[in-house]
PDB file of C-alpha atoms and ligand atoms in Angstrom:
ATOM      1  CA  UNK A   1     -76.708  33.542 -68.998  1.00 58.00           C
ATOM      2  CA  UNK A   2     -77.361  37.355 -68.061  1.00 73.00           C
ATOM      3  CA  UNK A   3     -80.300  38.793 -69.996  1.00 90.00           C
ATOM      4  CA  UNK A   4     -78.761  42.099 -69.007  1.00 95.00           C
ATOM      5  CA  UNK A   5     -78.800  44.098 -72.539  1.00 97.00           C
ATOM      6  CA  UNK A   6     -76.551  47.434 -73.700  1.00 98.00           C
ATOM      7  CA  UNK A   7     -77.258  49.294 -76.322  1.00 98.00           C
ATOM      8  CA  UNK A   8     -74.554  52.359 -77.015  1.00 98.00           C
ATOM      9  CA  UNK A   9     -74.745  55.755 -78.715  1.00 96.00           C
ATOM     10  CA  UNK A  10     -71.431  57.643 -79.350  1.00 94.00           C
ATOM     11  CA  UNK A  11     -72.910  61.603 -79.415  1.00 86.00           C
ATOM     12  CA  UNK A  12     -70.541  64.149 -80.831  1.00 80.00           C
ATOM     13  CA  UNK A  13     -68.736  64.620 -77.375  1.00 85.00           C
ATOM     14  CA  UNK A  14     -70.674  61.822 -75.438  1.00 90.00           C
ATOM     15  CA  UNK A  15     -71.599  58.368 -74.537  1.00 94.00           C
ATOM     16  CA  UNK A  16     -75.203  57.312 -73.597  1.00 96.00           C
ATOM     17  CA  UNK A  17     -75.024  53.898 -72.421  1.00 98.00           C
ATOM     18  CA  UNK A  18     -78.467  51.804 -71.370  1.00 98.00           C
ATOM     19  CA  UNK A  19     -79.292  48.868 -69.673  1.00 97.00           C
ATOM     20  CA  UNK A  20     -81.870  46.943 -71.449  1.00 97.00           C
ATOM     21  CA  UNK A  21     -83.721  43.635 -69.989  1.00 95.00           C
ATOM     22  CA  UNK A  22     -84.173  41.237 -72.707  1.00 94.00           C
ATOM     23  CA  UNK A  23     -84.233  41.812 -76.388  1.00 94.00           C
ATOM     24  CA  UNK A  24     -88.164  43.008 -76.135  1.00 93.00           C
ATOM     25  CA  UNK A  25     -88.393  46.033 -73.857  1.00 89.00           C
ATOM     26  CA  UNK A  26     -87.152  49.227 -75.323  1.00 90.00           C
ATOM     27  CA  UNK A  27     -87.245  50.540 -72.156  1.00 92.00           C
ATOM     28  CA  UNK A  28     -84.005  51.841 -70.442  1.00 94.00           C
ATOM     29  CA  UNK A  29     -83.928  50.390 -66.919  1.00 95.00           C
ATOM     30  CA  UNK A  30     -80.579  52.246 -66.214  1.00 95.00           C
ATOM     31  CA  UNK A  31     -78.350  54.345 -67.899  1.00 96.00           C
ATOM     32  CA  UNK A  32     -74.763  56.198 -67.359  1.00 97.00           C
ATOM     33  CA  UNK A  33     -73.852  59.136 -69.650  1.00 96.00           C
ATOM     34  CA  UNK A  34     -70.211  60.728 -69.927  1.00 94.00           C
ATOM     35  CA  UNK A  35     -67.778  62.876 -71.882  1.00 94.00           C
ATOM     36  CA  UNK A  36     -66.091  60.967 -74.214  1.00 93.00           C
ATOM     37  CA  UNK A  37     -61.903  62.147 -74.280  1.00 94.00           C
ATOM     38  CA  UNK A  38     -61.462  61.045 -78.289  1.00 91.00           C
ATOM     39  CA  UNK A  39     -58.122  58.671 -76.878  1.00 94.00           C
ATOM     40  CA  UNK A  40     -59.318  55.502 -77.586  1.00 96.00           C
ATOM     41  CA  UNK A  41     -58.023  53.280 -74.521  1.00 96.00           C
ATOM     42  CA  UNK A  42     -59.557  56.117 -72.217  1.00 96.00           C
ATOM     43  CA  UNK A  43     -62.600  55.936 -73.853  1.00 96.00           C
ATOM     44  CA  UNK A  44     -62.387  52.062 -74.091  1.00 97.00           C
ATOM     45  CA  UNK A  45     -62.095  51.447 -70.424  1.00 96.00           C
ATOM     46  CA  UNK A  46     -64.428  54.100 -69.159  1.00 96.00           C
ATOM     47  CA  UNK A  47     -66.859  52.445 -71.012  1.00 97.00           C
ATOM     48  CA  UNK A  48     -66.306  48.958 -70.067  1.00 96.00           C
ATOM     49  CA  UNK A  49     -66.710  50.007 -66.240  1.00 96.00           C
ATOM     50  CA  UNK A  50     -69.614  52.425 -67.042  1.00 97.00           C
ATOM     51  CA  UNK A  51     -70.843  48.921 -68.626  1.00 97.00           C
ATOM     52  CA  UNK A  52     -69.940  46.613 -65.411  1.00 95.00           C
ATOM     53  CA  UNK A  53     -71.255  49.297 -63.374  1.00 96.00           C
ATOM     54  CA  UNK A  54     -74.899  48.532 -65.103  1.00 96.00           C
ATOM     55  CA  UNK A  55     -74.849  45.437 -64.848  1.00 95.00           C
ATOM     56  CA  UNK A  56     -73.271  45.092 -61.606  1.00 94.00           C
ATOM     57  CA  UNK A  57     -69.966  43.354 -62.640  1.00 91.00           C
ATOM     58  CA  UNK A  58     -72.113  40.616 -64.938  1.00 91.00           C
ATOM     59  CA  UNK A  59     -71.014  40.299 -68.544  1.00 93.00           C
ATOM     60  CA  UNK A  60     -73.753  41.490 -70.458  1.00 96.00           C
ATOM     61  CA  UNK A  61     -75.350  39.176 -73.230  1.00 96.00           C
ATOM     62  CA  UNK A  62     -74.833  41.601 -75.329  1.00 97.00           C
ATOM     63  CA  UNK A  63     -73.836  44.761 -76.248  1.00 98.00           C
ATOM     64  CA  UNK A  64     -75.333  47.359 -78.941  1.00 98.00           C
ATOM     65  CA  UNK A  65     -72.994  50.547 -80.072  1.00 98.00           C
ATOM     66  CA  UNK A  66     -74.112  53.308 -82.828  1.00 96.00           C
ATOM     67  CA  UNK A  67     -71.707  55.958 -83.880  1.00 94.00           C
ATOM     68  CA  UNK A  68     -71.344  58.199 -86.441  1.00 88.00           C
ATOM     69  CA  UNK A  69     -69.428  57.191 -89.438  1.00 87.00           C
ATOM     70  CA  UNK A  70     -68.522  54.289 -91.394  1.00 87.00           C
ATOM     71  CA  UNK A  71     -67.261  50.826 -91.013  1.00 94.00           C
ATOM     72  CA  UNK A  72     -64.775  48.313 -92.797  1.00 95.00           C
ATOM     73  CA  UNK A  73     -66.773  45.840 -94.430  1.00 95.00           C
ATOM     74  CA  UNK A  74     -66.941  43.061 -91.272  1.00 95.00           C
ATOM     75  CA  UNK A  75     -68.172  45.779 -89.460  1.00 95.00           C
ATOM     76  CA  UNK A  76     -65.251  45.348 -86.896  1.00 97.00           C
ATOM     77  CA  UNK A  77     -63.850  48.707 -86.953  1.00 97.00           C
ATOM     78  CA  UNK A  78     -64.585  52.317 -88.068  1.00 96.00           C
ATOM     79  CA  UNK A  79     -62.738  53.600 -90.984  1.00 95.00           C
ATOM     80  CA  UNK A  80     -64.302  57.210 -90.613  1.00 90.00           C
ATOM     81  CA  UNK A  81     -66.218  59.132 -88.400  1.00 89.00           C
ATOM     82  CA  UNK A  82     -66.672  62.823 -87.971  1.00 83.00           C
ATOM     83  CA  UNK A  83     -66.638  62.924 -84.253  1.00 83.00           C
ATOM     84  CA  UNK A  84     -64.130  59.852 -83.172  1.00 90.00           C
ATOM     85  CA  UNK A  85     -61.434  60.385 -84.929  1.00 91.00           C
ATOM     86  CA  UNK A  86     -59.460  58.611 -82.311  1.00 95.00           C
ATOM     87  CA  UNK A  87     -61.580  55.535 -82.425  1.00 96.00           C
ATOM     88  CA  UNK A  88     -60.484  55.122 -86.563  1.00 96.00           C
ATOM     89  CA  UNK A  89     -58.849  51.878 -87.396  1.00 97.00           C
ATOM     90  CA  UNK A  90     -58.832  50.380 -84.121  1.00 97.00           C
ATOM     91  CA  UNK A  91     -60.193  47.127 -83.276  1.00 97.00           C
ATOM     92  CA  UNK A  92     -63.633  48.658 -81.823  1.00 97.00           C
ATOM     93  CA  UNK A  93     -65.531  45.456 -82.182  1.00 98.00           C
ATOM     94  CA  UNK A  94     -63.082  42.778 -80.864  1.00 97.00           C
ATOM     95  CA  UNK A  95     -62.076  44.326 -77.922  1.00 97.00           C
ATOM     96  CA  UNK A  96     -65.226  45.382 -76.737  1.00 97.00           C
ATOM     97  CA  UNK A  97     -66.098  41.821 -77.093  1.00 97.00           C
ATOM     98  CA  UNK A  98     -63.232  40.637 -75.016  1.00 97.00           C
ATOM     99  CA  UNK A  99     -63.171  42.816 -72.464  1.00 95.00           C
ATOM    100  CA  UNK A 100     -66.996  42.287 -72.444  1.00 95.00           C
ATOM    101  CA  UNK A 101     -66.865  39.007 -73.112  1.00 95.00           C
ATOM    102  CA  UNK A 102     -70.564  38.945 -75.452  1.00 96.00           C
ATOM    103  CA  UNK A 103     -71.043  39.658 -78.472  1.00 96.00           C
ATOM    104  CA  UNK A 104     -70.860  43.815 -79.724  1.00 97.00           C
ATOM    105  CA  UNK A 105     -72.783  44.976 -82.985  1.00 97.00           C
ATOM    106  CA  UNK A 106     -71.760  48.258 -84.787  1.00 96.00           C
ATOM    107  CA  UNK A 107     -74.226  50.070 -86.345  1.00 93.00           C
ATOM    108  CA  UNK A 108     -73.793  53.992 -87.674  1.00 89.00           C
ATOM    109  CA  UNK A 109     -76.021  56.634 -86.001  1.00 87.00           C
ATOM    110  CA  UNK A 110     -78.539  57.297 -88.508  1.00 86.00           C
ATOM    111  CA  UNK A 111     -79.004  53.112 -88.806  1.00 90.00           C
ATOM    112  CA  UNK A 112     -79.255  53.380 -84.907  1.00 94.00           C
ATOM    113  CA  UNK A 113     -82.641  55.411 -85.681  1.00 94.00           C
ATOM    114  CA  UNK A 114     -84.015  53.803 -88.297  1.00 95.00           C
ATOM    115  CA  UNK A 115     -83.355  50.356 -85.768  1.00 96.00           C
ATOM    116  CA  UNK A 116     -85.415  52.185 -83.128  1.00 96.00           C
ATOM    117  CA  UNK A 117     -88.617  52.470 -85.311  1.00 96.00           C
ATOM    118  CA  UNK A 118     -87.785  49.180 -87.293  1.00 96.00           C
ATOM    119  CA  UNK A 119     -87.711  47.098 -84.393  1.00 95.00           C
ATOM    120  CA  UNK A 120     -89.999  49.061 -81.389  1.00 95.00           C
ATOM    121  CA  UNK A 121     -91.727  51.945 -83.642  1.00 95.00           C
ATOM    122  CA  UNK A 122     -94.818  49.723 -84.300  1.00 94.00           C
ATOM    123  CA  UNK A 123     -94.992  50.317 -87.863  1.00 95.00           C
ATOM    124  CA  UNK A 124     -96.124  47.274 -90.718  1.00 94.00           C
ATOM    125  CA  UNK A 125     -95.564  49.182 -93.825  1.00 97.00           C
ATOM    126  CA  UNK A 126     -92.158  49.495 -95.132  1.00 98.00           C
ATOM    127  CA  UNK A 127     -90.944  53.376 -94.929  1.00 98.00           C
ATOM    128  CA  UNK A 128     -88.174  55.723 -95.372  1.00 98.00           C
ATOM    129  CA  UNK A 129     -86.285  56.959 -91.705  1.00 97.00           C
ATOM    130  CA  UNK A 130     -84.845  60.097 -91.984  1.00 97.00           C
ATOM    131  CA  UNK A 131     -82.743  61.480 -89.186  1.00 93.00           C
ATOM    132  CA  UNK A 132     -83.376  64.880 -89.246  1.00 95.00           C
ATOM    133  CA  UNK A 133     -80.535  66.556 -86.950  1.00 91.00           C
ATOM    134  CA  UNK A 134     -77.091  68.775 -87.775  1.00 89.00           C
ATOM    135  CA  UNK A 135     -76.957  66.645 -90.890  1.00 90.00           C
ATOM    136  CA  UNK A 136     -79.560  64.799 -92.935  1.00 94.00           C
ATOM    137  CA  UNK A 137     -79.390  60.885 -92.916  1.00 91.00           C
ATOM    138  CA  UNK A 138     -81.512  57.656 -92.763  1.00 92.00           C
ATOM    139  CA  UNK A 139     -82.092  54.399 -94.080  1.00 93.00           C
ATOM    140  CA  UNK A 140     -84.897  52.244 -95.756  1.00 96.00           C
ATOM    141  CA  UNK A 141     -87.158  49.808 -93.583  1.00 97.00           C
ATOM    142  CA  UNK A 142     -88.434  46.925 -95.544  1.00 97.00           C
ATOM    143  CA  UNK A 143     -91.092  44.167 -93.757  1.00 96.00           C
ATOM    144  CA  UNK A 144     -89.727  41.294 -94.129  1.00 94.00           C
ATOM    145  CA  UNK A 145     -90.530  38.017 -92.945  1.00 91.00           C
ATOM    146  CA  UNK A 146     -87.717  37.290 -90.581  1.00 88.00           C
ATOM    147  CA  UNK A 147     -88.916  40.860 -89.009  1.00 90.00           C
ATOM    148  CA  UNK A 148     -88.228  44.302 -89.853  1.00 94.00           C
ATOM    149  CA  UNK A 149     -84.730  45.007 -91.691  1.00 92.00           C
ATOM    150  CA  UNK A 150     -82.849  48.235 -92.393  1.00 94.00           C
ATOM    151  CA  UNK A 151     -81.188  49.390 -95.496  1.00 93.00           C
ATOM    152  CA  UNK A 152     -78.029  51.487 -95.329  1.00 86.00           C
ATOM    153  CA  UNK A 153     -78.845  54.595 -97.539  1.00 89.00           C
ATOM    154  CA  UNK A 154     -78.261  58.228 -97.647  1.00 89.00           C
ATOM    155  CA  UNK A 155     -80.911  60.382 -98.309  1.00 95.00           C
ATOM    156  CA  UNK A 156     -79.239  63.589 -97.164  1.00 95.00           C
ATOM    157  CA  UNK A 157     -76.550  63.441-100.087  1.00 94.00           C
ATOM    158  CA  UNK A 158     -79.560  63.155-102.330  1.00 95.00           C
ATOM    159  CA  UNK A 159     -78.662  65.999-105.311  1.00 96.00           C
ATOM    160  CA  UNK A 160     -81.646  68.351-105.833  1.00 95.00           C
ATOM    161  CA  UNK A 161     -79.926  70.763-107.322  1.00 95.00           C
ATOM    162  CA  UNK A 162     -76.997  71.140-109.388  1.00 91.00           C
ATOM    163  CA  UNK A 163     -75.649  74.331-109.863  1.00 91.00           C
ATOM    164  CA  UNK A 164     -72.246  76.213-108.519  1.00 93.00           C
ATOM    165  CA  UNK A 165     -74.666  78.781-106.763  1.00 94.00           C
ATOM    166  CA  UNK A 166     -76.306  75.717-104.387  1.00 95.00           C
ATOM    167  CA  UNK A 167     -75.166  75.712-100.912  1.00 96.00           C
ATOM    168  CA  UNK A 168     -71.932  73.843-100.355  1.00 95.00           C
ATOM    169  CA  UNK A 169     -71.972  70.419 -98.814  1.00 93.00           C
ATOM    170  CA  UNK A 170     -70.396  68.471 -95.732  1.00 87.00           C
ATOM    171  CA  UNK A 171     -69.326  65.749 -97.817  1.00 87.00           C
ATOM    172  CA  UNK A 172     -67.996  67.828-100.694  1.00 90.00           C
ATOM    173  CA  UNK A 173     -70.660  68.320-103.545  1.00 94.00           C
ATOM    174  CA  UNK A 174     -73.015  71.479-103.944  1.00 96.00           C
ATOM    175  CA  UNK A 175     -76.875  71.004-103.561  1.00 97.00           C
ATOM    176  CA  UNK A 176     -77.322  67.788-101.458  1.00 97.00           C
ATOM    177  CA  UNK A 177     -80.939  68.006 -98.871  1.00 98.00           C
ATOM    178  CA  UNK A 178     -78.500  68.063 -96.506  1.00 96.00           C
ATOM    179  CA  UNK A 179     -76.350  71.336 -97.542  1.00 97.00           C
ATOM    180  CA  UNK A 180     -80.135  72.721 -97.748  1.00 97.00           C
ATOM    181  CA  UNK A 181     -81.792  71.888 -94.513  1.00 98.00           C
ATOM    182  CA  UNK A 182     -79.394  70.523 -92.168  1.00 96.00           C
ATOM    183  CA  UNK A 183     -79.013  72.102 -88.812  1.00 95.00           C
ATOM    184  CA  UNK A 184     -75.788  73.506 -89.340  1.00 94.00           C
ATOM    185  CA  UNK A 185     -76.051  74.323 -92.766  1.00 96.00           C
ATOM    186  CA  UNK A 186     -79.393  75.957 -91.607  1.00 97.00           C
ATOM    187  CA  UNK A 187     -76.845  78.270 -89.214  1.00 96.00           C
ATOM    188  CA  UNK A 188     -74.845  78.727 -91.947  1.00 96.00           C
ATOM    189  CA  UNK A 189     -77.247  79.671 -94.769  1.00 95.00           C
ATOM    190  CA  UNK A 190     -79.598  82.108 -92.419  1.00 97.00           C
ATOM    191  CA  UNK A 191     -77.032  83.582 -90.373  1.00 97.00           C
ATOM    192  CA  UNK A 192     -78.785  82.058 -87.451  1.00 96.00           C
ATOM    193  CA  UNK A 193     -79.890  78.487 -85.577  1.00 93.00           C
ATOM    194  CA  UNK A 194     -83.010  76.987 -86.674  1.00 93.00           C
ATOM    195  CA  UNK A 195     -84.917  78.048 -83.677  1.00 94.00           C
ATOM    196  CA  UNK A 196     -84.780  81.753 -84.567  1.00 96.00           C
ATOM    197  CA  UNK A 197     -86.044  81.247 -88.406  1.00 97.00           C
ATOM    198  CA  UNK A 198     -88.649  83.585 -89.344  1.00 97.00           C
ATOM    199  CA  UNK A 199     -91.375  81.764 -90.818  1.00 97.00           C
ATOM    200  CA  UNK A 200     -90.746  82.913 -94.295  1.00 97.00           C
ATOM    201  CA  UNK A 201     -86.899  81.431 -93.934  1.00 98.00           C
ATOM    202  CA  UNK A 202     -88.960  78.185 -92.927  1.00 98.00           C
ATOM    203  CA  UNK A 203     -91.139  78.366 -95.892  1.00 98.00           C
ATOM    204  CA  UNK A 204     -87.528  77.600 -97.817  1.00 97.00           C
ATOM    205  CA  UNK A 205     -86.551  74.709 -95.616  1.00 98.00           C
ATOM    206  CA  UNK A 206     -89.430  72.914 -95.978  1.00 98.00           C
ATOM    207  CA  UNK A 207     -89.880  73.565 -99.619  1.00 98.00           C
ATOM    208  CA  UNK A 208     -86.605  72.721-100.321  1.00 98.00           C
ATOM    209  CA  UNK A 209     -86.601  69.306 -97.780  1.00 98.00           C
ATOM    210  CA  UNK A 210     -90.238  68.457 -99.545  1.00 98.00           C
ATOM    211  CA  UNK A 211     -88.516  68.814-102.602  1.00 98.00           C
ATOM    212  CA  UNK A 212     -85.503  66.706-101.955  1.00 98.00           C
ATOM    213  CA  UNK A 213     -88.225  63.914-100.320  1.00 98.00           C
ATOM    214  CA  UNK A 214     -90.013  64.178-103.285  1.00 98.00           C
ATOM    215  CA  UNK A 215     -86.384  62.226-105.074  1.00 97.00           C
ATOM    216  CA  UNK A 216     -85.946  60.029-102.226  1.00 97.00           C
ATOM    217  CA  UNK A 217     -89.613  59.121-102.567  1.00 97.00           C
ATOM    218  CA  UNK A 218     -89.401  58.464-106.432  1.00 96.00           C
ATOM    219  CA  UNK A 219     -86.178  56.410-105.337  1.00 95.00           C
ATOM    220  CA  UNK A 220     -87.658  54.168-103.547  1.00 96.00           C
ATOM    221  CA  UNK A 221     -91.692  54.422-103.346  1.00 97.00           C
ATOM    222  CA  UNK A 222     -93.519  54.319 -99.391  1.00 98.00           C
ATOM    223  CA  UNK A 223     -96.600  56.020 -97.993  1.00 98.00           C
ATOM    224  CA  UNK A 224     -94.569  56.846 -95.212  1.00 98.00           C
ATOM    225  CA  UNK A 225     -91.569  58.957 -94.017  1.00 98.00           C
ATOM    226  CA  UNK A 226     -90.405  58.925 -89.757  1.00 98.00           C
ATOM    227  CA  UNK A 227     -88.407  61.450 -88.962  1.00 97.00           C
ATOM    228  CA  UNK A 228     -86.121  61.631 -86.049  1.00 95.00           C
ATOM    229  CA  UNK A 229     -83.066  63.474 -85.096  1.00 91.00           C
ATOM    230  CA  UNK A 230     -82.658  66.656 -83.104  1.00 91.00           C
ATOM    231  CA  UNK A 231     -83.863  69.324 -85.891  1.00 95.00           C
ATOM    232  CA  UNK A 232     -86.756  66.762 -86.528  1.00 96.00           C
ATOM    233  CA  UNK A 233     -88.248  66.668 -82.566  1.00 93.00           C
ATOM    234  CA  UNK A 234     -87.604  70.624 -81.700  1.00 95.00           C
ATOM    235  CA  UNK A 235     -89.224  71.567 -84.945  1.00 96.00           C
ATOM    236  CA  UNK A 236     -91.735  69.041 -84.941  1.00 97.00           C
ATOM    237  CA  UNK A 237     -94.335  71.607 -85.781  1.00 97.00           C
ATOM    238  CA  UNK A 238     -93.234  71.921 -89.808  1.00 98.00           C
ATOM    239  CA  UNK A 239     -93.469  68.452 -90.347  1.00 98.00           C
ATOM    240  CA  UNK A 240     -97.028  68.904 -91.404  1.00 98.00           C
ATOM    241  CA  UNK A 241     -96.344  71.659 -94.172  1.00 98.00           C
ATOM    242  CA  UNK A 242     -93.228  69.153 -95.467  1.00 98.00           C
ATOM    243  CA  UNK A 243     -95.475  66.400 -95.985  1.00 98.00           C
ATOM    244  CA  UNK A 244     -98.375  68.930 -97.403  1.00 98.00           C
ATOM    245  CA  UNK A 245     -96.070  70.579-100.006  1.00 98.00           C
ATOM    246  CA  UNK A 246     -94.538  66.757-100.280  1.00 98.00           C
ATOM    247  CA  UNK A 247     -98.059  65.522-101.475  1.00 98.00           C
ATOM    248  CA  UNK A 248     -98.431  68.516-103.489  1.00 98.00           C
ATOM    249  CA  UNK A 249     -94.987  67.213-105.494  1.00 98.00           C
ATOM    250  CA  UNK A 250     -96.018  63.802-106.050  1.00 97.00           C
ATOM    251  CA  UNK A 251     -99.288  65.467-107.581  1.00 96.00           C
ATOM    252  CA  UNK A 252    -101.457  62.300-106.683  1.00 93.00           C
ATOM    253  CA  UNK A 253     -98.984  59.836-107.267  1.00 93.00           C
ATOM    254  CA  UNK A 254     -99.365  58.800-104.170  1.00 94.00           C
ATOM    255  CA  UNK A 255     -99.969  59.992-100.534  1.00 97.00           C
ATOM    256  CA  UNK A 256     -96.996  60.262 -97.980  1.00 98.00           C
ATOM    257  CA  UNK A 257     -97.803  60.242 -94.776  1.00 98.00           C
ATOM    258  CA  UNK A 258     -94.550  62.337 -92.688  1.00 98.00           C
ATOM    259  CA  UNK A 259     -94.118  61.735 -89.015  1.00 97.00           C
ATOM    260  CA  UNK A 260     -91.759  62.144 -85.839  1.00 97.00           C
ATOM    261  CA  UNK A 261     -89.811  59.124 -84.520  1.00 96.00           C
ATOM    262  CA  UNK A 262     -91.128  57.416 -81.167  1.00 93.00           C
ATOM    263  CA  UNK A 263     -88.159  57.194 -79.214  1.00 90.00           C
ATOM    264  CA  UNK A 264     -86.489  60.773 -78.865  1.00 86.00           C
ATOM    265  CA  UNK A 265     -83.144  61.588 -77.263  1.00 86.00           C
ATOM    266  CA  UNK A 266     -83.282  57.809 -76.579  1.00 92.00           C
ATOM    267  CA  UNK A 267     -83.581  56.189 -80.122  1.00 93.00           C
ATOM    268  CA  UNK A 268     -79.767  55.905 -80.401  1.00 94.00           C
ATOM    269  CA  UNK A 269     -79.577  53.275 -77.680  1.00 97.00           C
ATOM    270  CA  UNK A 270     -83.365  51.718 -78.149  1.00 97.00           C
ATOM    271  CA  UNK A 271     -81.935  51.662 -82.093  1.00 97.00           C
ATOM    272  CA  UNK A 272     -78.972  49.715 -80.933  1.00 97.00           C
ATOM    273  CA  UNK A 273     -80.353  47.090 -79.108  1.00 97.00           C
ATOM    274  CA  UNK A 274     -82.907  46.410 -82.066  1.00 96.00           C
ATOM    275  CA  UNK A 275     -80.053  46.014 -84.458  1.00 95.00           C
ATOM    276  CA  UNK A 276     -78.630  43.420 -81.763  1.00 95.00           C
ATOM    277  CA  UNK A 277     -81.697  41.509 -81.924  1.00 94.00           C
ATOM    278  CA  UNK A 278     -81.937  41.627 -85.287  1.00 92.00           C
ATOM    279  CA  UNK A 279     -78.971  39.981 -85.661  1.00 86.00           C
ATOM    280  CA  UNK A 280     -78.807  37.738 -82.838  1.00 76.00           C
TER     281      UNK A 280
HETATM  282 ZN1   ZN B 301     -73.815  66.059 -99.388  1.00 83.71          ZN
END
């Protein structure tokens, strides 16, 4: 039986696709990136022969794939996604797996993360992940004894404030963290990426995220918060003055430690393969 490993991360407009060896290493031993064309038998075969290509022709023992959106409840097939519209309704899961012939685990993107630091972020407290990136997700981590496990959740769509003047959401409500410090509602509300901020337009994103962790927090009590996502490792730098004015919130209740995710650009695959142990 190969121990030759995939682990998958659909991108807005591409595939990442690493070669792990063995469930244990979250190291990628080779990988094979490409444009993804949205037409779903396209995308299905270039990805099976980016695959084969990896492996050298083996069939892989298994095969990890995070994408954005969400699944039917077997977790066969996508029933929305923002980026793979194409992809929608079709039998993702099954024919990956016969093509493939392994077995293929779906996970969403922001799961994908908190996977990465569940299963290879050497952490032994249970903790919020928050992907940090255009939009705002994440999921809860809980030590357990079977091993780490991850809770679907979504912290970005979190109300903190509810009021027709709050910035307008993605998913359709007013005042979510996300409509507040997402990196495209970032663009939106400043005029301008979050790169170019001043730091007095940062002082507002990172009251306004503390403020919004502050609810998550209350939700569903840690001492710690990882944050990943694209926003999360450029801007790396505020995450101190989120978790100060975080602290200063909770007013004692506890302390909340806030840090950046281990894995960077490659937590989407590393997450993937985690998720595939988990449930192997
Ligand atoms: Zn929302």
């Amino acid at each position: 039986m190969s121990e030759k490993y995939i682990g998958i991360d659909i991108g807005g407009t591409s595939a990442r696709v690493g070669e792990f060896d063995g469930l244990d290493l979250d190291t990628v031993r080779k990988r094979e990136d490409f444009q993804i064309s949205n037409e779903y038998p396209e995308d299905m075969e270039r990805l099976a022969a980016t695959i084969r290509k990896l492996t050298e022709g083996d069939s892989p023992a298994g095969v990890g794939l995070g994408i954005a959106g969400e699944f039917n409840e077997d977790r066969s097939r996508l029933v929305q996604s923002p980026n793979a519209q194409g992809w929608v309704d079709r039998p993702l899961r099954e024919d990956l797996a016969a093509e493939l012939g392994c077995r293929v685990v779906l996970i969403n993107d922001a799961e994908a993360g908190a996977w990465a630091e569940a299963g290879f972020g050497g952490h032994d407290q249970d903790f919020w992940f928050i992907t940090w990136g255009t939009g705002v997700g994440g999921g809860i981590v809980e030590q357990c004894s079977g091993g780490p496990h991850v809770i679907a959740a979504e912290p970005g769509h979190h109300v903190i404030r509810w009021d027709e003047t709050s910035p307008q959401c993605n998913c359709g409500k007013r005042g979510c963290i996300e409509a507040y410090v997402g990196g495209a509602k970032i663009a939106e509300r400043f005029g301008k990426p979050a790169a170019e901020l001043s730091d007095k337009e940062w002082e507002d994103v990172t009251d306004w995220f503390a403020r919004g962790l502050y609810s998550v927090i209350r939700t569903r009590p840690v001492n710690l918060v990882v944050m990943g996502g694209g926003v999360a490792s450029k801007q790396a730098r505020h995450l101190p003055e989120i978790e100060r004015k975080l602290n200063e919130y909770l007013g004692g209740l506890r302390a909340v430690k806030v840090s950046g995710a281990t894995h960077g650009e490659d937590a989407g695959m590393v997450g993937a393969l985690a998720a595939l142990r988990a449930e192997g």
